[in-house]
GROMACS .gro file of C-alpha atoms in nm:
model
  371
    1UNK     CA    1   0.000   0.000   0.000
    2UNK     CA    2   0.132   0.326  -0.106
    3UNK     CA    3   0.079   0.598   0.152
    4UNK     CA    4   0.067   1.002   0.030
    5UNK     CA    5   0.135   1.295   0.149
    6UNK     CA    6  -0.085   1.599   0.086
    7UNK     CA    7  -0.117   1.940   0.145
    8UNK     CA    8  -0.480   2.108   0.211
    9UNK     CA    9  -0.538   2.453   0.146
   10UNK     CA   10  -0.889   2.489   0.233
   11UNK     CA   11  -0.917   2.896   0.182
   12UNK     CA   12  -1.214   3.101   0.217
   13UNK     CA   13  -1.589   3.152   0.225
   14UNK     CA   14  -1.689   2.800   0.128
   15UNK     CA   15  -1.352   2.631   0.104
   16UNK     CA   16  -1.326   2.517   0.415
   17UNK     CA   17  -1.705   2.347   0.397
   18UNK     CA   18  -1.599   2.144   0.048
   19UNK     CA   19  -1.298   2.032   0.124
   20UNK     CA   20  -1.424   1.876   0.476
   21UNK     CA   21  -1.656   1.688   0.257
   22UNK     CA   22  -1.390   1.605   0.002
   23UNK     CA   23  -1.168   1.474   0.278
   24UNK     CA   24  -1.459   1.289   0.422
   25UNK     CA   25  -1.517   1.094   0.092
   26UNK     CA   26  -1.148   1.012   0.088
   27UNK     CA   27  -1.132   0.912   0.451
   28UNK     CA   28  -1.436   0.603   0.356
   29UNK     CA   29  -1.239   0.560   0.049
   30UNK     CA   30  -0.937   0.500   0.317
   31UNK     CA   31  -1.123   0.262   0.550
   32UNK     CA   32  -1.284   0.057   0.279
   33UNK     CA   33  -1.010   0.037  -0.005
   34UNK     CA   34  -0.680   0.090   0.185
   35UNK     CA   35  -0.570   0.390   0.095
   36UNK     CA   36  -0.354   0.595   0.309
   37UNK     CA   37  -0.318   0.986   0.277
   38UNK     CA   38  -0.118   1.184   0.550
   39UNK     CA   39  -0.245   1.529   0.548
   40UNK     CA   40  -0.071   1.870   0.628
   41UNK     CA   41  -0.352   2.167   0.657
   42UNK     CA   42  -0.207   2.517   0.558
   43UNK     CA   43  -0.350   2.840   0.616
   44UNK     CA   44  -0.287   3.081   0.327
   45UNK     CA   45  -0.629   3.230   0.328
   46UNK     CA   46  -0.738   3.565   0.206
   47UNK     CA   47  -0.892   3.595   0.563
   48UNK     CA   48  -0.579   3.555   0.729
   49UNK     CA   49  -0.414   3.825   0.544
   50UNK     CA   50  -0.640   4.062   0.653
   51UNK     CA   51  -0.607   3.946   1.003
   52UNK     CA   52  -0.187   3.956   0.992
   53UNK     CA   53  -0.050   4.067   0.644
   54UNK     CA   54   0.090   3.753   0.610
   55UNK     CA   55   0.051   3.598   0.260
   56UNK     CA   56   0.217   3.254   0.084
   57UNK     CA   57   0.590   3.282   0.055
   58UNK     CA   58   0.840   3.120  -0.178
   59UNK     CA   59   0.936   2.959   0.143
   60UNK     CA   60   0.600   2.816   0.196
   61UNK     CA   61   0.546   2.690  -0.194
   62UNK     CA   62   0.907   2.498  -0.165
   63UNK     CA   63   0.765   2.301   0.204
   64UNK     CA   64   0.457   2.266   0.058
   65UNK     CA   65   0.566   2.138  -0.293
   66UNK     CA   66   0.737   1.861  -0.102
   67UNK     CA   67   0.418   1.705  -0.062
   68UNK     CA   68   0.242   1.445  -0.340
   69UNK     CA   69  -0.040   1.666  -0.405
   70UNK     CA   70  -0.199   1.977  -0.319
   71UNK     CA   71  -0.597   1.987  -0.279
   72UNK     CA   72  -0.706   2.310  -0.239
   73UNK     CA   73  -1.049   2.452  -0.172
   74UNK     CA   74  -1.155   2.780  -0.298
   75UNK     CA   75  -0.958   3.119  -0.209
   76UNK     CA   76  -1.003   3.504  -0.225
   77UNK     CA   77  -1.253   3.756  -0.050
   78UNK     CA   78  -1.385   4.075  -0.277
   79UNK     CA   79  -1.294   4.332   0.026
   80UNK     CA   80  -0.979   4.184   0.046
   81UNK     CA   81  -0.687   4.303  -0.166
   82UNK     CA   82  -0.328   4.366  -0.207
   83UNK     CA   83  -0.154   4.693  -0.271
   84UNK     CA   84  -0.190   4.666  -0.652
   85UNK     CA   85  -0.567   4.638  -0.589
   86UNK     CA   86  -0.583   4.224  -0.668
   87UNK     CA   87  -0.745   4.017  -0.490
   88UNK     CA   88  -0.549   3.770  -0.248
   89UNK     CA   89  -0.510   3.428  -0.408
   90UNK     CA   90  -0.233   3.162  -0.355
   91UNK     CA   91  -0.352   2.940  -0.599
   92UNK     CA   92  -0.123   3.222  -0.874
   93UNK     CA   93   0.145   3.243  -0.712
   94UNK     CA   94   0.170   2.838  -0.687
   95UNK     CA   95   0.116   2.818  -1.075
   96UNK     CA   96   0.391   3.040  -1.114
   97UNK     CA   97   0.627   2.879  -0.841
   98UNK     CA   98   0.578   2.540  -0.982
   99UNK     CA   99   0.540   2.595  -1.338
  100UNK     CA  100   0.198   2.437  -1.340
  101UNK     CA  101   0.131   2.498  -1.695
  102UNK     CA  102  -0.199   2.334  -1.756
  103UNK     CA  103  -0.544   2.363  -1.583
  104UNK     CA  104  -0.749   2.031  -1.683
  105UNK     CA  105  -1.085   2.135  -1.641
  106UNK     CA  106  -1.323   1.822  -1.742
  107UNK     CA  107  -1.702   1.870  -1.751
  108UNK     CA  108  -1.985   1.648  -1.876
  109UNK     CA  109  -2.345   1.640  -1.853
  110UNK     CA  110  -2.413   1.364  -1.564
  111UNK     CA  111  -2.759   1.215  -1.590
  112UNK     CA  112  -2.984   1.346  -1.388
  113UNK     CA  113  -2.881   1.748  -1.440
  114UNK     CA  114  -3.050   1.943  -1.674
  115UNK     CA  115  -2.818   2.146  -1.864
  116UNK     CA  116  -2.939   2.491  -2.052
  117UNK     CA  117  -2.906   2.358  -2.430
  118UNK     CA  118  -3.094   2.105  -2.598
  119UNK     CA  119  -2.789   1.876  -2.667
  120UNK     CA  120  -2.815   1.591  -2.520
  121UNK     CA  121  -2.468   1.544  -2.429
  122UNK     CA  122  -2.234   1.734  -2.340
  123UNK     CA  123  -1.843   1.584  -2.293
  124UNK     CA  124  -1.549   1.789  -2.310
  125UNK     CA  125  -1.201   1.845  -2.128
  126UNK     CA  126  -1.079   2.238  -2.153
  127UNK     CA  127  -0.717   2.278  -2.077
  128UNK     CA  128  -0.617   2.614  -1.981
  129UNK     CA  129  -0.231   2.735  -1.991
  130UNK     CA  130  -0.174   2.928  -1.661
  131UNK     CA  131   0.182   3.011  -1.629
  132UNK     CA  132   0.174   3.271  -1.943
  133UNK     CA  133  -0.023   3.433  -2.114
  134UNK     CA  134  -0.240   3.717  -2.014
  135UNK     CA  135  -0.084   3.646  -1.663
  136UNK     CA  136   0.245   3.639  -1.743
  137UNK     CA  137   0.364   3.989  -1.633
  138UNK     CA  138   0.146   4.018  -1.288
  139UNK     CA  139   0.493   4.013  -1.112
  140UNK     CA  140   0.581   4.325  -1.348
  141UNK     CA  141   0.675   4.641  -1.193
  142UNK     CA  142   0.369   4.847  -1.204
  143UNK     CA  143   0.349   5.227  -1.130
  144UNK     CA  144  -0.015   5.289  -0.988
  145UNK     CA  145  -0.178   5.542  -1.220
  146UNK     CA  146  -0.584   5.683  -1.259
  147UNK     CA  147  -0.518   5.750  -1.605
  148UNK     CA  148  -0.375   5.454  -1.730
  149UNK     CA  149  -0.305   5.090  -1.654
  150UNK     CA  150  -0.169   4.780  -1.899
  151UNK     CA  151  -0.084   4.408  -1.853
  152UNK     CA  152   0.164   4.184  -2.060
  153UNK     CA  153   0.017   3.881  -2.307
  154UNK     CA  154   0.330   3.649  -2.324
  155UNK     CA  155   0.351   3.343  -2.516
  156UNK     CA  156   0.708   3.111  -2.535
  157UNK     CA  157   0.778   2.813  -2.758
  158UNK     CA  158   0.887   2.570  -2.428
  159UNK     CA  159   0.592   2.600  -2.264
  160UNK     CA  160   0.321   2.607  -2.547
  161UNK     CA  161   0.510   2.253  -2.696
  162UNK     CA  162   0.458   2.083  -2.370
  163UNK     CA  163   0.055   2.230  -2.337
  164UNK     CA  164   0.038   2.103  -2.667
  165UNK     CA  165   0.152   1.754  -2.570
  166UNK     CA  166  -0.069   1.730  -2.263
  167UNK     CA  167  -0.354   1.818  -2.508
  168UNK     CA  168  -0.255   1.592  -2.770
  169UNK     CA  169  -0.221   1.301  -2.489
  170UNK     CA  170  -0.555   1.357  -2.275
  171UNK     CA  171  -0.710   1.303  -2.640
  172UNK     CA  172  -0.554   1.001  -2.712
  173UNK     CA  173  -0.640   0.872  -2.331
  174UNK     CA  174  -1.003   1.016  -2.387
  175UNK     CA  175  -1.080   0.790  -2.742
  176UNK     CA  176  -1.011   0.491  -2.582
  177UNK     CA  177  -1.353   0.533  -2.404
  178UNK     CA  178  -1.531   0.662  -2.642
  179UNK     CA  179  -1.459   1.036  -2.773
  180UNK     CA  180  -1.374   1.147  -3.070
  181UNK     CA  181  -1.017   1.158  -2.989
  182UNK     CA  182  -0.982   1.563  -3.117
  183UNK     CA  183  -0.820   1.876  -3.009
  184UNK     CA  184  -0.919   2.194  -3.107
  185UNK     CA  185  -0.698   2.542  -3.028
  186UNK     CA  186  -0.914   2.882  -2.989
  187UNK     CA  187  -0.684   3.135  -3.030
  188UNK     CA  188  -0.682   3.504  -3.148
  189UNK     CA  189  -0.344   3.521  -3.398
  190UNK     CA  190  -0.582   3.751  -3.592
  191UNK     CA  191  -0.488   4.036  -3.339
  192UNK     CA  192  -0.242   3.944  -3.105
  193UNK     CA  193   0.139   3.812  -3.210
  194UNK     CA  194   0.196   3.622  -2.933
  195UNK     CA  195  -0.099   3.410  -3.050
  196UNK     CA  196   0.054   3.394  -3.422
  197UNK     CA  197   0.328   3.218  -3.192
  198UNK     CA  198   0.119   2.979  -3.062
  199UNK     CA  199  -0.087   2.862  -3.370
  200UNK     CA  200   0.267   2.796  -3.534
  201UNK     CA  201   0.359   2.602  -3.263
  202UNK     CA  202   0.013   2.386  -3.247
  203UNK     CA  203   0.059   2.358  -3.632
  204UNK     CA  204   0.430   2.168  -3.509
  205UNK     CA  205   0.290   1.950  -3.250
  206UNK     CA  206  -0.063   1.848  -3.439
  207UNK     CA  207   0.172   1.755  -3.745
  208UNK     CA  208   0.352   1.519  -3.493
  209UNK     CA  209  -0.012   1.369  -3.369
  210UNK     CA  210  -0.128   1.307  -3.721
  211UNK     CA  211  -0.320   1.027  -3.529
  212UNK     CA  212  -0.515   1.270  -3.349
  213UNK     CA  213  -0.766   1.505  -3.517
  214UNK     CA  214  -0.756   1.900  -3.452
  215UNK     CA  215  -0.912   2.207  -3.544
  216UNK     CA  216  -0.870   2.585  -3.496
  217UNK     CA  217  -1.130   2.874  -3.423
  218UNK     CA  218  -1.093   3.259  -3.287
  219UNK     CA  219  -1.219   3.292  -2.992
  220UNK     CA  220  -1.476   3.456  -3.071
  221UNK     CA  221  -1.618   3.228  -3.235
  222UNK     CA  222  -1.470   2.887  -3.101
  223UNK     CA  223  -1.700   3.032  -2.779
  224UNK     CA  224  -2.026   3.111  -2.985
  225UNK     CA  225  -1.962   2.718  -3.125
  226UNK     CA  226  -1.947   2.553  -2.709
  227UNK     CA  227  -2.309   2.703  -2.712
  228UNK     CA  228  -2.463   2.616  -3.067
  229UNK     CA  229  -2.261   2.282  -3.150
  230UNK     CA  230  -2.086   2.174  -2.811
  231UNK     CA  231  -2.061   1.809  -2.968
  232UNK     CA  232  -1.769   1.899  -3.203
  233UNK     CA  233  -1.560   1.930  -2.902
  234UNK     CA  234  -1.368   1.663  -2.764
  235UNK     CA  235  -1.013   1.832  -2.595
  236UNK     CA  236  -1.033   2.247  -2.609
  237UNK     CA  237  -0.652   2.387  -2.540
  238UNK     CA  238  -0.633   2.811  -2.485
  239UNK     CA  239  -0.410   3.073  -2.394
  240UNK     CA  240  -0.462   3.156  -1.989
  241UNK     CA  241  -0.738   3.411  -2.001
  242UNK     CA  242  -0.901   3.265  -2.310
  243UNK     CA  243  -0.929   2.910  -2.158
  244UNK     CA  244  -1.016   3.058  -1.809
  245UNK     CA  245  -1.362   3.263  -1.971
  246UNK     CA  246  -1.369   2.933  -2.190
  247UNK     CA  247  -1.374   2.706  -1.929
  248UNK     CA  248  -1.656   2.856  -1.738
  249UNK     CA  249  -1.901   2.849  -1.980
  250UNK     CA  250  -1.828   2.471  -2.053
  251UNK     CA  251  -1.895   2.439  -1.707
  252UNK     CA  252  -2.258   2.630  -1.798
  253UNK     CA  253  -2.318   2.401  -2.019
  254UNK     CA  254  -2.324   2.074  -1.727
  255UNK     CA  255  -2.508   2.250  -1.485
  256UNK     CA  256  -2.283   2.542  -1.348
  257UNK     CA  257  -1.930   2.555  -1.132
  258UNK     CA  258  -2.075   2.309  -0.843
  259UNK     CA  259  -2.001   1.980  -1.078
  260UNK     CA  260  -1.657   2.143  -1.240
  261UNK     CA  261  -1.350   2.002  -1.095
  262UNK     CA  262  -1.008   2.130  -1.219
  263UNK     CA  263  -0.608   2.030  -1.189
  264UNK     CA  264  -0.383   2.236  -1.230
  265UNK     CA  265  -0.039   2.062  -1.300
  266UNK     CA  266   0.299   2.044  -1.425
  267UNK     CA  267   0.528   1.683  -1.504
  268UNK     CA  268   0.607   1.718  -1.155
  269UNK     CA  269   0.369   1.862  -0.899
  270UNK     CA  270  -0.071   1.908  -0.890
  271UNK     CA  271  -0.301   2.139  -0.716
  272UNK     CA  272  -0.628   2.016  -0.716
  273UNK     CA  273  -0.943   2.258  -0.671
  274UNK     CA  274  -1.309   2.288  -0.792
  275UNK     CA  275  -1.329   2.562  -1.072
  276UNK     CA  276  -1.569   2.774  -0.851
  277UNK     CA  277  -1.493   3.032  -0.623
  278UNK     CA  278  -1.515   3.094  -0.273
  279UNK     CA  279  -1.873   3.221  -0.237
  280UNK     CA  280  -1.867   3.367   0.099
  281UNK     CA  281  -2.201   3.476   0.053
  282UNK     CA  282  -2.302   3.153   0.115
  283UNK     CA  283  -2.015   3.045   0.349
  284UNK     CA  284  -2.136   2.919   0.682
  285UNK     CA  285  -2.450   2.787   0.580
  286UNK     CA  286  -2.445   2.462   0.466
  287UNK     CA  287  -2.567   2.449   0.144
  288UNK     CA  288  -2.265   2.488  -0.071
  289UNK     CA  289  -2.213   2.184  -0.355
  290UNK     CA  290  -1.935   1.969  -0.265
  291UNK     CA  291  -1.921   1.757  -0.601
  292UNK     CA  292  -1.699   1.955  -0.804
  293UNK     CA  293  -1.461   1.947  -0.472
  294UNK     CA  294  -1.520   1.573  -0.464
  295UNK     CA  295  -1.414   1.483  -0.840
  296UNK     CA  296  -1.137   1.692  -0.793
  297UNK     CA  297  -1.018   1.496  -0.490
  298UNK     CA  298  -1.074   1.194  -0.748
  299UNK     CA  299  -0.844   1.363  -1.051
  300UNK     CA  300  -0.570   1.416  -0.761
  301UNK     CA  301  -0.569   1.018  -0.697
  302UNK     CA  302  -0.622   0.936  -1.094
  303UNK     CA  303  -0.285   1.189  -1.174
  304UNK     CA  304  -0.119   1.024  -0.852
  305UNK     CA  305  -0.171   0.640  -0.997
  306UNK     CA  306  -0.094   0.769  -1.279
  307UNK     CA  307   0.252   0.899  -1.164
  308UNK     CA  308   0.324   0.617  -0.999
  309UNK     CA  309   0.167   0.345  -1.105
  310UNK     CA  310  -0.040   0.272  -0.873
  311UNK     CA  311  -0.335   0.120  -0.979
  312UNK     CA  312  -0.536   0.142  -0.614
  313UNK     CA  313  -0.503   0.491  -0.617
  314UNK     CA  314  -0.668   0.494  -0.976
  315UNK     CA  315  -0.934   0.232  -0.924
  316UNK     CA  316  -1.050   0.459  -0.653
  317UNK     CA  317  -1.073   0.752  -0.808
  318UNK     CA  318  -1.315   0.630  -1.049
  319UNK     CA  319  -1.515   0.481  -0.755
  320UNK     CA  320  -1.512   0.788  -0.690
  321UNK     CA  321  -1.618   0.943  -0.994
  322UNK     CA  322  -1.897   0.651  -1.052
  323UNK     CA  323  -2.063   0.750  -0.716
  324UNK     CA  324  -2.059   1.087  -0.767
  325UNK     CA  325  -2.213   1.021  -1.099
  326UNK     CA  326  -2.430   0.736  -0.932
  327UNK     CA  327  -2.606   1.051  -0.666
  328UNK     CA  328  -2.601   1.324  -0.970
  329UNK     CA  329  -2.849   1.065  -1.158
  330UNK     CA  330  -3.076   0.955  -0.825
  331UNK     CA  331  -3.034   1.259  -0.582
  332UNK     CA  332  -3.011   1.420  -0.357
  333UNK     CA  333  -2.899   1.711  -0.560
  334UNK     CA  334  -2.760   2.102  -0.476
  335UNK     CA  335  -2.950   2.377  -0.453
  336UNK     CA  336  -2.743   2.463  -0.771
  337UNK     CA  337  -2.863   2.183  -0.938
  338UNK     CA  338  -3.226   2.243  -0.841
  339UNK     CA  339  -3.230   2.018  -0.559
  340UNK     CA  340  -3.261   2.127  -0.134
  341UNK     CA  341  -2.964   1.922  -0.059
  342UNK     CA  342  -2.724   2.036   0.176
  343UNK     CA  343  -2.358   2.000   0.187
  344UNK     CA  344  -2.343   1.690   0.414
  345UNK     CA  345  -2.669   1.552   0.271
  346UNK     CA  346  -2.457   1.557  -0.100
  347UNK     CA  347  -2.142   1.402   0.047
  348UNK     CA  348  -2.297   1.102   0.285
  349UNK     CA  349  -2.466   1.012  -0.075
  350UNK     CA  350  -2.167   0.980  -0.274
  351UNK     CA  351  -2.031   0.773   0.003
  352UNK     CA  352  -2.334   0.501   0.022
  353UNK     CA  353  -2.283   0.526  -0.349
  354UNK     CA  354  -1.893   0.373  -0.354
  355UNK     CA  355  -1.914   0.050  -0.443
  356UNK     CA  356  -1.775  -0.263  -0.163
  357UNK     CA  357  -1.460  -0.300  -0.344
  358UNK     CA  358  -1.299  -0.155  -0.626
  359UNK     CA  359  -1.269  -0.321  -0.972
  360UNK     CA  360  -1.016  -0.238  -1.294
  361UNK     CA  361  -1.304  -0.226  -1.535
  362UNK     CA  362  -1.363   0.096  -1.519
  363UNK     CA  363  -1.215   0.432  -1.761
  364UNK     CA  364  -1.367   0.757  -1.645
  365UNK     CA  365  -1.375   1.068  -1.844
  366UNK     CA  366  -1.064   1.224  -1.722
  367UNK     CA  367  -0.756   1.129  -1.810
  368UNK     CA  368  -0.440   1.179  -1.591
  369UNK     CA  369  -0.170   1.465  -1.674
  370UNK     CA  370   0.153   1.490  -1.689
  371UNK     CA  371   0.252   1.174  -1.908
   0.00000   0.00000   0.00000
């Protein structure tokens, strides 16, 4: 039995609330399967910033990225910013610290939740770059100004060429269960040079995965298509701002934020969060949706098999991702999802809804990172 060692960054407003629910589902995972996770809790909340100025340090991000994995909750208060006028969020600053170059960001329509179009089904995996990109010069010296104020789009060769193989590869992992097996880049080389840069360099690497089908649209119109004709989607790859907008309304699509995990990772290290934010209007009460906490929790165990071949660890996440699936098509269901659920009420589901044991029979419809 392989035991792991993570780091929890449960965050603010309703951070705290999912991953407790997350870390209950893996604690009955741990009782009935074997699994064994050590976990270190970490307070690098927005909250506690206000409280004491103190924010994540380099020093922190090289303890912490000792650890296996990182699963992190949700992080950032409106009415509380730094100096620059950003809001607080360490979940940047690790993307930076340990090149974590691509955000998977899976989403599907589960049984059981009605999405806003008519199409039927809805199965896609956006990958978002987030080292570059629009974000690339936040660390820029910046001279505070009312009458002006600019940001730096940066795109480099090395880091598009590996995005483009994680793309590439989570399509190729995807068709053996049943999608197409495509990649499509939305870009905007119409305007911007750095995204003449990376078309060229998606021209190099789709030549190399002639096995693999792929397609390019603007972004302005690659986002019109996720609403009218999501089906001729498979794998979506984007610059960092692009595939963050991009992401969220494939997450629309399923039924909102509440059932849209995310990883962000690099070859070497994974943070693992729900694509929502931290809600604190809702904090405190109960009702926030743990599932897109939950299948995150399950994508940290699938990329940790994955990286070390350990097939327990991937079994159970798609035990994981089958009960989740299992209470999305029965109930109870989120107040997001038109259901009166509460949190708890949503998690003990998903744990009667693990099976006894695992089995290997099983491919779920995200792929591990970082091949």
């Amino acid at each position: 039995m392989t035991e792991y060692d993570i780091a929890v960054i449960p965050g603010d407003g309703i951070g705290p609330e999912v991953v407790e629910a997350a870390q209950a589902v893996l604690a009955e995972c741990e009782a009935r399967y074997g699994l064994a996770l050590n976990y270190t809790t970490y307070d690098f909340s927005a909250d506690l910033y206000r409280r004491t100025g103190r924010k994540i340090t380099a020093g922190d991000m090289d303890e912490i990225g000792t650890r296996d994995a990182v699963l992190f909750g949700a992080m950032g208060l409106p009415d509380v910013r730094g100096p620059e006028g950003l809001e607080l969020g360490a979940q940047v600053e690790m993307r930076a610290h340990y090149g974590l170059f691509s955000s998977l960001r899976p989403v599907r329509l589960f049984p059981g939740v009605d999405g806003p179009l008519k199409a039927e089904e809805v199965d896609m995996l956006v990958i978002r770059e987030t080292s570059e990109g629009m974000f690339a010069g936040l660390a820029d010296e910046h001279e505070p100004s009312d009458e002006s104020a600019s940001d730096r789009m940066t795109i480099t060769r090395a880091t598009s060429e590996k995005l483009f193989d994680v793309a590439f590869s989570q399509a190729r992992a995807r068709r053996k269960r049943g999608t197409p097996g495509h990649v499509t880049l939305l870009h905007k080389s119409n305007a911007l040079r750095s995204n003449v840069l990376m078309e060229r360099v998606f021209d190099e690497v789709a030549a190399r995965n002639a096995d693999i089908g792929s397609a390019k649209y603007y972004i302005d119109a690659g986002s019109m298509y996720m609403v009218t004709d999501p089906g001729r989607y498979d794998v979506i790859v984007s610059e960092n701002i692009f595939g963050d907008i991009v992401s969220e309304v494939a997450a629309g699509l399923v039924g909102g934020l509440g059932v849209a995990p995310s990883a962000d990772v690099s070859l070497t290290h994974g943070v693992f969060q729900p694509s929502h934010g931290s809600a604190p209007d809702i904090a405190g009460q109960g009702i926030a949706n743990p599932t897109a906490m939950i299948l995150s929790a399950a994508m940290m165990l699938e990329w940790l098999g994955e990286r070390r071949g350990d097939d327990l660890a991937t079994r159970i996440a798609h035990a994981i991702q089958g009960a989740v699936e299992a209470t999305l098509a029965t109930g109870p269901r989120a107040r997001d999802l038109g259901g009166s659920a509460g949190t708890r009420e949503v998690t003990d589901a998903v744990i009667r809804a693990l099976p006894p044991q695992v089995d290997s029979g099983r491919r779920d419809h995200v792929a591990a990172a970082g091949r």
